[in-house]
PDB file of C-alpha atoms in Angstrom:
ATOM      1  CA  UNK A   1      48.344 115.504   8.005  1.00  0.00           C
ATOM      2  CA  UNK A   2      48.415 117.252  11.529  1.00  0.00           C
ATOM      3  CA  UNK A   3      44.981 116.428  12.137  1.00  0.00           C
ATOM      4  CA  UNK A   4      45.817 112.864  11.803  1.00  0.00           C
ATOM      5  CA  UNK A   5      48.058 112.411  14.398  1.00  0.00           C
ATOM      6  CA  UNK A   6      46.217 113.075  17.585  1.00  0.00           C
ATOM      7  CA  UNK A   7      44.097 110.029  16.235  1.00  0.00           C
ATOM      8  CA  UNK A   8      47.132 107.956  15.604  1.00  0.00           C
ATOM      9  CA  UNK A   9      48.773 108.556  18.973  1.00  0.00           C
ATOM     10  CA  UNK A  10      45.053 108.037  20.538  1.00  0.00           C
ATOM     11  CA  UNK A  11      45.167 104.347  18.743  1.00  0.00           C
ATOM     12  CA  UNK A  12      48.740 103.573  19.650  1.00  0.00           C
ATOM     13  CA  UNK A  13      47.845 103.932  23.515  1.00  0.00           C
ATOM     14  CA  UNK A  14      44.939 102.119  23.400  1.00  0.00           C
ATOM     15  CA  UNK A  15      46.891  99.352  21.359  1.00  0.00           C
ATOM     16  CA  UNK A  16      49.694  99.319  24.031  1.00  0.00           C
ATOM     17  CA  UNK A  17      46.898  99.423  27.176  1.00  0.00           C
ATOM     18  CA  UNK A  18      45.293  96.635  25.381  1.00  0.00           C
ATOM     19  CA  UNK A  19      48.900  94.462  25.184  1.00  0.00           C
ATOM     20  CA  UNK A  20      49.509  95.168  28.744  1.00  0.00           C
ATOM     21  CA  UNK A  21      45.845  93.882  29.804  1.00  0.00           C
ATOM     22  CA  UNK A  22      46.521  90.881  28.003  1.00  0.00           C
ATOM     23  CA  UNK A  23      49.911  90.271  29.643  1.00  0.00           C
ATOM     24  CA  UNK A  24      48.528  90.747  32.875  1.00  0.00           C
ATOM     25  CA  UNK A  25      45.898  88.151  32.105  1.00  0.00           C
ATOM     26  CA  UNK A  26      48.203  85.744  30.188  1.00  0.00           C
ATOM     27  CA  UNK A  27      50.809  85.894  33.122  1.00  0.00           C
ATOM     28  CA  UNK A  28      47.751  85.290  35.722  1.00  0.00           C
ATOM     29  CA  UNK A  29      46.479  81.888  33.859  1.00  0.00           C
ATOM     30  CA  UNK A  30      49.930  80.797  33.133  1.00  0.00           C
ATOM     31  CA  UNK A  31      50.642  81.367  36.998  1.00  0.00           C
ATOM     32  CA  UNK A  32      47.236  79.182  37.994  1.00  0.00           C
ATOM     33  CA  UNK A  33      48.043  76.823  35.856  1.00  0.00           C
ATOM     34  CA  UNK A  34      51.616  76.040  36.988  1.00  0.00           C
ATOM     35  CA  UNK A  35      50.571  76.451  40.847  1.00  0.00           C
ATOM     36  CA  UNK A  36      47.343  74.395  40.431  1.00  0.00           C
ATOM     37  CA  UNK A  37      49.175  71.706  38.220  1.00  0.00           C
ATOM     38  CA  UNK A  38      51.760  71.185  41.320  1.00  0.00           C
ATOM     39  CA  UNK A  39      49.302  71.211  43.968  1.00  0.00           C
ATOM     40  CA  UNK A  40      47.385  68.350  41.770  1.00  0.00           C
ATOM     41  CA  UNK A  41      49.994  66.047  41.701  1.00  0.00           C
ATOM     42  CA  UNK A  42      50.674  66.990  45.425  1.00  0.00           C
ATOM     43  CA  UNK A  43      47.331  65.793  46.207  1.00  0.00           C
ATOM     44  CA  UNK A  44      47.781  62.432  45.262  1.00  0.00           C
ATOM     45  CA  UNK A  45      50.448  62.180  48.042  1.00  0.00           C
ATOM     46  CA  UNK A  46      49.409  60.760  51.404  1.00  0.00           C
ATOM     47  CA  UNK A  47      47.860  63.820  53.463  1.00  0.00           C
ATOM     48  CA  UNK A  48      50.908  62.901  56.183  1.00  0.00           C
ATOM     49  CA  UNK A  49      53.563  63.571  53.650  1.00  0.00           C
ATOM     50  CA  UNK A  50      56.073  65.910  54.243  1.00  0.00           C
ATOM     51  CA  UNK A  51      57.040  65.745  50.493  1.00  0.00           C
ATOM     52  CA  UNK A  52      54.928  68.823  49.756  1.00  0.00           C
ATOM     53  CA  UNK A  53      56.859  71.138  48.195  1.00  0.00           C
ATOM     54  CA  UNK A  54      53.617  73.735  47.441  1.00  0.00           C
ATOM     55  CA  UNK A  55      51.181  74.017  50.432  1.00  0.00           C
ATOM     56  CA  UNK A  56      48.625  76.211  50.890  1.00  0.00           C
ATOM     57  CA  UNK A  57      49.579  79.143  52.136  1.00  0.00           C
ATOM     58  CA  UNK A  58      53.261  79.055  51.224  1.00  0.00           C
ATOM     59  CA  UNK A  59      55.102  82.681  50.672  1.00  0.00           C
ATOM     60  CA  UNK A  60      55.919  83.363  46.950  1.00  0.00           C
ATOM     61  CA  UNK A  61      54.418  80.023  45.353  1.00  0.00           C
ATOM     62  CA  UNK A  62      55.029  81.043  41.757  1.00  0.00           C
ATOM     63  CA  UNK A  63      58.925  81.425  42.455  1.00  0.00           C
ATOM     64  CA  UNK A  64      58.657  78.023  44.576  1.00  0.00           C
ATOM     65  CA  UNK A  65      56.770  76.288  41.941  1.00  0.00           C
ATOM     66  CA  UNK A  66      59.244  77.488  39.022  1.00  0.00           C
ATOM     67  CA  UNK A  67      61.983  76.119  41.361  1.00  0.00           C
ATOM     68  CA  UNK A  68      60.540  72.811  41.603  1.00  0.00           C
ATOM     69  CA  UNK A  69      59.527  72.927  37.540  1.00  0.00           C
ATOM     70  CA  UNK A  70      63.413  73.294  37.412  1.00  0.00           C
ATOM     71  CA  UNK A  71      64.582  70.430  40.003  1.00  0.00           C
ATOM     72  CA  UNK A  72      62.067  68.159  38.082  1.00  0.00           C
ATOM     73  CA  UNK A  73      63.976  68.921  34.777  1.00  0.00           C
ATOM     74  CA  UNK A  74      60.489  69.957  33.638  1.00  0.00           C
ATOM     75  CA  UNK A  75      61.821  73.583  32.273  1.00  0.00           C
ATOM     76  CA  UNK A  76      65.282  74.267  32.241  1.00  0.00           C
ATOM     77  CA  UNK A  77      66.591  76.889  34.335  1.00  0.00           C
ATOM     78  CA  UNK A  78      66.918  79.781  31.187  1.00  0.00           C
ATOM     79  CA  UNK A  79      63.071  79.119  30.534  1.00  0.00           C
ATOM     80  CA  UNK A  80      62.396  80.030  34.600  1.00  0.00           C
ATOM     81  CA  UNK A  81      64.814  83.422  34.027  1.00  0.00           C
ATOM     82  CA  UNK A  82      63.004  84.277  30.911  1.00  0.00           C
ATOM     83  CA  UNK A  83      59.109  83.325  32.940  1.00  0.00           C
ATOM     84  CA  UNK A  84      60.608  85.445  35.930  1.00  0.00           C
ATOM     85  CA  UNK A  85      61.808  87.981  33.641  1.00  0.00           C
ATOM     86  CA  UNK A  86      57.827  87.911  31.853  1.00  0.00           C
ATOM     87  CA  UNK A  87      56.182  87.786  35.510  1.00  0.00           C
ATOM     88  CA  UNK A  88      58.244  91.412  36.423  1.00  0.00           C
ATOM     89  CA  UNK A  89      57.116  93.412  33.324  1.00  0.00           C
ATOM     90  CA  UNK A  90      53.890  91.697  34.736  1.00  0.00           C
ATOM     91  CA  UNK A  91      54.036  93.434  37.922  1.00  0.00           C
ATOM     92  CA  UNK A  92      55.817  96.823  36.772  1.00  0.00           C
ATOM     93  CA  UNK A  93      52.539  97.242  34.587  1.00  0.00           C
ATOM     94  CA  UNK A  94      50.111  96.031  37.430  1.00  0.00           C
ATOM     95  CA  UNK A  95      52.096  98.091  40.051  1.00  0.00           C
ATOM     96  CA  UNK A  96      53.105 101.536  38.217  1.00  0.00           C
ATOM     97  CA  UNK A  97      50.546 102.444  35.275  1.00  0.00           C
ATOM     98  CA  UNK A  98      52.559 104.780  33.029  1.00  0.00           C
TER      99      UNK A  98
END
C-alpha cells in the first residue's frame, strides 16, 4: 500500500494543476467575451459619443464592464460578487503558484 501513495499524491497535483489551468483559461474567455461584447455594441454608437462606457484603454475594464452588466440589469449584482469572487482565485493562482 505505501508504494501506492507517492503515485496517488503525484496524480492529485497534476489533477489540481490541471483545474487551475483551466480556470485561468475559462476566466480569460469569459473576460474577452464580456469586454468584447460591450465594446461591440459600443461601436454601433456614433464615433462622437460620449456614451462610451468601455474605451480602449480604460483602467480595470473587466470591473467597469461587470458594473455596466449590472446598471443594464443584465446580471444582477450577487452574480458580479460571485464573477469577482471567480476572477480573484483567478489571479491568486496566476500570481502565487503554490
Amino acid at each position: 500500500m505505501r508504494a501506492k501513495l507517492p503515485a496517488l499524491e503525484k496524480n492529485i497535483l497534476k489533477y489540481r494543476a490541471l483545474q487551475m489551468v483551466l480556470l485561468i483559461h475559462q476566466v480569460e474567455s469569459l473576460r474577452t467575451f464580456i469586454i468584447g461584447s460591450i465594446r461591440s455594441s459600443e461601436s454601433l454608437l456614433p464615433r462622437d459619443s460620449n456614451l462610451r462606457a468601455l474605451p480602449e484603454g480604460v483602467k480595470r475594464p473587466m470591473e467597469k464592464a461587470l458594473n455596466i452588466l449590472v446598471t443594464k440589469e443584465i446580471i444582477t449584482e450577487k452574480e458580479s460578487e460571485d464573477l469577482q469572487g471567480i476572477i480573484e482565485v483567478r489571479n491568486q493562482i496566476g500570481h502565487k503558484v503554490h
